[in-house]
Each structure stands twice: as C-alpha cells, then as structure tokens.
Coordinates of C-alpha atoms in Angstrom, one line a residue:
M1 CA -8.1 -9.8 14.5
S2 CA -7.1 -13.1 16.6
N3 CA -4.4 -14.9 15.8
Y4 CA -6.4 -17.8 14.7
V5 CA -8.0 -15.5 12.0
I6 CA -4.7 -14.0 10.8
I7 CA -3.6 -17.5 10.4
L8 CA -6.8 -19.2 8.8
V9 CA -7.0 -16.0 6.1
A10 CA -3.1 -16.6 5.4
S11 CA -3.4 -20.1 4.9
I12 CA -6.4 -20.3 2.5
L13 CA -4.6 -17.4 0.2
A14 CA -1.5 -19.5 0.4
G15 CA -3.2 -22.7 -0.7
A16 CA -4.8 -20.5 -3.4
T17 CA -1.4 -19.3 -4.2
N18 CA 0.3 -22.8 -4.0
A19 CA -2.2 -24.5 -6.5
I20 CA -2.2 -21.7 -9.2
A21 CA 1.7 -20.6 -9.1
G22 CA 3.7 -21.4 -6.0
G23 CA 4.7 -19.5 -3.2
G24 CA 2.0 -19.7 -0.8
T25 CA 4.9 -20.2 2.2
L26 CA 6.0 -16.6 1.7
I27 CA 2.5 -15.7 2.9
T28 CA 2.0 -18.1 6.0
F29 CA 5.4 -18.3 7.3
P30 CA 5.6 -14.6 8.0
A31 CA 2.3 -14.7 9.3
L32 CA 3.3 -17.5 11.9
L33 CA 6.2 -15.2 12.9
W34 CA 3.8 -12.4 13.4
V35 CA 1.7 -14.0 15.9
G36 CA 4.7 -14.8 18.0
I37 CA 6.3 -18.2 16.7
N38 CA 10.1 -18.6 16.3
P39 CA 11.4 -19.2 12.6
L40 CA 12.4 -22.6 12.9
S41 CA 9.1 -23.4 14.7
S42 CA 7.1 -21.4 12.1
N43 CA 8.8 -23.5 9.3
I44 CA 8.5 -26.7 10.8
T45 CA 4.8 -26.0 11.7
N46 CA 4.0 -24.8 7.9
T47 CA 5.7 -27.7 6.3
V48 CA 3.8 -30.4 8.7
A49 CA 0.2 -28.8 7.6
L50 CA 1.0 -28.2 3.6
W51 CA 0.1 -31.7 2.7
T52 CA -3.9 -31.0 3.0
G53 CA -3.3 -28.1 0.4
S54 CA -1.4 -30.6 -1.9
I55 CA -4.4 -33.3 -1.5
T56 CA -7.1 -30.7 -2.6
G57 CA -5.1 -29.2 -5.2
A58 CA -4.4 -32.4 -7.0
W59 CA -8.0 -33.4 -6.7
G60 CA -9.1 -30.0 -8.4
F61 CA -6.9 -31.0 -11.3
K62 CA -7.5 -34.9 -11.2
E63 CA -9.3 -35.1 -14.8
R64 CA -5.5 -33.9 -16.1
L65 CA -3.5 -36.7 -14.6
A66 CA -5.0 -39.7 -16.4
E67 CA -2.6 -39.8 -18.7
T68 CA 0.7 -38.6 -16.7
K69 CA 0.4 -41.8 -14.5
E70 CA 4.2 -43.2 -15.9
L71 CA 5.8 -39.9 -15.1
L72 CA 4.1 -39.8 -11.7
R73 CA 5.5 -43.1 -10.6
F74 CA 9.2 -42.4 -11.8
L75 CA 9.1 -39.0 -9.9
T76 CA 7.7 -40.6 -6.9
L77 CA 11.1 -42.1 -5.7
P78 CA 13.1 -38.9 -5.9
S79 CA 10.2 -36.9 -4.2
L80 CA 9.9 -39.2 -1.2
L81 CA 13.7 -39.3 -0.6
G82 CA 14.5 -35.8 -1.0
G83 CA 11.7 -34.7 1.2
I84 CA 12.9 -37.2 4.0
L85 CA 16.7 -35.9 3.5
G86 CA 15.4 -32.2 3.8
A87 CA 13.1 -32.7 6.7
Y88 CA 16.3 -34.3 8.7
L89 CA 18.9 -31.5 7.4
L90 CA 16.1 -29.0 9.0
M91 CA 15.8 -31.0 12.3
I92 CA 19.6 -31.2 13.0
T93 CA 20.0 -27.4 12.1
P94 CA 20.8 -25.2 15.2
H95 CA 18.2 -22.5 15.9
K96 CA 20.5 -19.7 15.6
V97 CA 21.7 -21.3 12.4
F98 CA 18.7 -21.4 10.9
D99 CA 17.6 -17.6 11.8
F100 CA 20.9 -16.3 9.9
I101 CA 19.9 -18.4 6.8
V102 CA 16.3 -17.4 6.5
P103 CA 16.6 -14.0 4.7
F104 CA 18.6 -16.1 2.4
L105 CA 15.9 -18.8 1.7
V106 CA 13.4 -16.2 1.6
L107 CA 15.2 -14.5 -1.1
F108 CA 16.1 -17.7 -2.9
A109 CA 12.2 -18.8 -3.1
T110 CA 11.6 -14.9 -3.9
V111 CA 13.9 -14.6 -6.9
V112 CA 12.8 -18.3 -8.2
L113 CA 8.9 -17.1 -8.3
A114 CA 9.8 -13.8 -9.8
L115 CA 11.9 -15.6 -12.8
N116 CA 9.2 -18.5 -13.2
D117 CA 8.3 -17.6 -16.6
R118 CA 11.9 -18.1 -17.9
I119 CA 12.8 -20.9 -15.8
N120 CA 9.6 -22.8 -17.1
K121 CA 11.2 -22.0 -20.7
F122 CA 14.5 -23.3 -19.8
N123 CA 15.3 -26.7 -21.4
L124 CA 18.6 -28.4 -20.1
I125 CA 18.4 -31.2 -22.8
D126 CA 18.1 -30.7 -26.5
N127 CA 15.5 -32.3 -28.1
R128 CA 17.6 -34.4 -30.3
N129 CA 19.2 -36.0 -27.6
K130 CA 18.3 -39.5 -26.2
K131 CA 15.2 -39.5 -23.9
N132 CA 16.8 -41.6 -21.4
K133 CA 19.3 -38.3 -20.8
S134 CA 16.3 -36.0 -20.2
L135 CA 14.9 -38.4 -17.6
V136 CA 18.1 -38.6 -15.7
A137 CA 18.2 -34.8 -15.6
V138 CA 14.4 -34.7 -14.5
F139 CA 15.0 -37.3 -12.0
I140 CA 18.0 -35.3 -10.2
L141 CA 16.3 -31.9 -10.5
Q142 CA 13.2 -33.6 -8.7
F143 CA 15.3 -35.0 -6.1
L144 CA 17.3 -31.6 -5.5
T145 CA 13.8 -29.6 -5.4
S146 CA 12.5 -32.1 -2.9
L147 CA 15.4 -32.1 -1.1
Y148 CA 15.2 -28.0 -0.6
G149 CA 11.4 -28.5 -0.1
G150 CA 11.7 -30.8 2.8
Y151 CA 14.1 -28.2 4.5
F152 CA 12.0 -24.8 3.4
A153 CA 9.0 -25.4 1.2
A154 CA 8.5 -21.8 -0.4
G155 CA 9.1 -22.0 -4.2
I156 CA 9.2 -25.6 -4.8
G157 CA 6.2 -25.4 -7.0
I158 CA 7.9 -23.3 -9.4
L159 CA 11.0 -25.3 -9.7
M160 CA 8.8 -28.8 -10.2
L161 CA 7.0 -26.6 -13.0
A162 CA 10.4 -26.0 -14.6
T163 CA 11.1 -29.7 -14.0
L164 CA 8.0 -30.9 -15.6
G165 CA 8.7 -28.6 -18.6
I166 CA 12.0 -30.6 -19.2
A167 CA 10.0 -33.8 -19.0
G168 CA 8.0 -32.5 -21.8
I169 CA 4.8 -31.4 -20.1
T170 CA 3.6 -28.3 -21.7
D171 CA 0.2 -28.0 -20.4
I172 CA 0.2 -25.9 -17.4
H173 CA -3.0 -27.2 -15.7
T174 CA -1.4 -30.9 -16.4
A175 CA 1.9 -29.5 -15.0
N176 CA -0.1 -27.9 -11.9
G177 CA -1.7 -31.3 -11.2
I178 CA 1.2 -33.1 -11.1
K179 CA 2.9 -30.9 -9.1
N180 CA 0.3 -31.0 -6.5
V181 CA 0.6 -34.8 -6.4
L182 CA 4.5 -34.7 -6.1
S183 CA 4.3 -31.8 -3.4
L184 CA 2.0 -34.3 -1.4
F185 CA 4.8 -36.8 -1.6
I186 CA 7.3 -34.4 -0.2
N187 CA 5.2 -32.7 2.4
I188 CA 3.9 -35.9 4.0
T189 CA 7.4 -37.6 4.0
S190 CA 9.0 -34.3 5.4
G191 CA 6.0 -33.8 7.5
L192 CA 6.3 -37.1 9.3
V193 CA 9.8 -36.6 10.0
L194 CA 9.2 -33.5 11.4
I195 CA 6.3 -34.5 13.6
F196 CA 9.0 -35.9 16.1
S197 CA 10.7 -32.5 16.0
G198 CA 9.2 -31.4 19.2
K199 CA 9.0 -28.2 17.7
V200 CA 5.5 -28.1 15.7
V201 CA 2.8 -25.9 17.3
W202 CA -0.2 -27.9 16.7
V203 CA -3.1 -25.5 17.2
Y204 CA -1.6 -23.5 14.5
A205 CA -0.9 -26.6 12.5
F206 CA -4.3 -28.0 12.5
I207 CA -5.8 -24.2 11.3
L208 CA -3.0 -24.3 8.7
M209 CA -4.2 -27.7 7.5
L210 CA -7.7 -26.3 7.1
G211 CA -6.8 -23.2 5.2
F212 CA -4.3 -25.1 2.9
A213 CA -7.0 -27.5 1.9
L214 CA -9.7 -24.8 1.7
G215 CA -7.3 -22.7 -0.7
G216 CA -5.9 -25.6 -2.6
Y217 CA -9.0 -26.8 -3.8
L218 CA -10.5 -23.1 -4.5
G219 CA -7.1 -22.2 -6.4
A220 CA -7.2 -25.4 -8.5
M221 CA -10.8 -24.8 -9.3
I222 CA -10.8 -21.4 -10.3
S223 CA -7.1 -21.3 -11.7
Q224 CA -8.2 -20.7 -15.6
R225 CA -10.1 -17.7 -14.6
F226 CA -8.0 -16.5 -11.8
D227 CA -5.5 -13.7 -12.8
G228 CA -2.2 -15.7 -11.5
R229 CA 0.1 -12.7 -12.6
K230 CA -1.3 -10.3 -10.2
V231 CA -0.9 -12.9 -7.3
K232 CA 2.5 -13.6 -8.4
N233 CA 3.6 -10.1 -8.6
F234 CA 2.3 -9.5 -5.0
V235 CA 4.1 -12.5 -3.4
V236 CA 7.3 -11.7 -5.0
L237 CA 7.0 -7.8 -3.9
W238 CA 6.3 -9.3 -0.4
G239 CA 8.9 -11.9 -0.4
F240 CA 11.6 -9.1 -1.5
I241 CA 10.4 -6.9 1.4
L242 CA 10.6 -10.0 3.7
A243 CA 14.0 -10.6 3.1
V244 CA 15.2 -7.3 3.5
M245 CA 13.5 -6.9 7.0
F246 CA 14.7 -10.2 8.1
W247 CA 18.4 -9.4 7.0
V248 CA 18.1 -5.5 8.3
K249 CA 16.5 -6.2 11.8
G250 CA 16.7 -9.9 12.3
V251 CA 13.9 -12.5 12.3

C-alpha cells in the first residue's frame, strides 16, 4: 500500500471519528510518522489540513445549529484567540522539545477521550448560580481548549463537548454541530499561522484535506447509527499503545 493511500484511509477514518466522538488526530498523527514525516512537521501538517473535516462535519449537523447562533457567536472569540496563540507556541517550540513532549500530549488526549463520558457530565457551575458565572467559565474553558487545540489537536472535540455541557447543551447531536463549527474556527486560525512555519508537507496536507472532508461528512450523517463506543474504545487503546511506544523508543 502506497504512502498516499495510507494517509487517505487514515484521514477518512479520522474525519469520521472527529465528527462523531473526537480523537481523530490519534489516527492521522502516527500515520504521518509511519510514512516518514518528523513529529513536528506531522503535527503541523495535520493541523493545517483539519479545517475541511470541520466544514463537512458542521454541514452534516446544520439542521441542529439554527437555535444555537447566540452561543456560537459568544464562543467564536475564545476559539479564534486560542487557536492563534496555540499555533504560535507550536511554531516557537524547538524540534527536540516537541519530540520529548509528544508522548505526554498523546497520553493526555487519550485519557481525555477515555474519560469523555465522565467529563461531559462534569458541571462546574451549580444550576442555582447566576447564568453569567456559567458563561464566564464556558468562555475560559473554550479559550484553554482552543489554545491546546492550536498546539496539538487531539482531544479537543471531547473537551469542547464538556464545555458545551456546562453551557447547557444536552443534545449530543446539537453539541456535535457546535463543536464542528468551533473546531473550524480553531483549525483555520491555527492553520493560517502554521502555513508560514515552513514545516508543512503539502502533498500530504492536501490528501489529508480530502480525507478529512469525506470522513467528516460521512461521520456526521451516520452518527445516529454509528457504534461510536467501539470506535472510541479502539482509538483509546491505540492512543495508550502509541504513548508507551513513543516514550520507550522515542518518536
């Protein structure tokens, strides 16, 4: 199987996973390493390409977004600011430092994915408290999630679903629609910063864009029938294996 086919298949699977549950970067990041791209360039190339999956994923949930425009507008600013700052931090991170922290980033994203059911139920704000306090917490959490997402995209979908739960979005399909729109803001802003890094492997970036777009739309359309738990369990297991491999052998 050629390297191009490997990346295309991985990106379609990752796009569907991101639209449904999150954690798709744990599929494409190691695939890029497998075909010979260094860790820093793999992460940057992956991040630059992610926006297409966010567009098609959001489109698949478009009918559920009509009544959430106010919340989307509110969370746009922290998403944009966090994405830009995270990408800038990635650009100034030395190659050796990033290689060292990759196992920890993968492990963090994997733990977040593994605990997503509990995270989504976690509510920092008591319902009896004022709404504006909840919105402040949601704003800050979205900024921090976007900051992390601009630096290393794996796991941000799960973190955003938890944030949206705090904001009162209880329907998973509505939350997934909002998540995909906000992911688009993060991915576009961070991607625009990272294209000037000189570390994007464009031939793979374009293949990833195509795969993410196809997978994002398919994942959004079949999410109500898709066995998301099995996908999540597989990605979690894969993530733990990767974290251990990266730590023991080096990336």
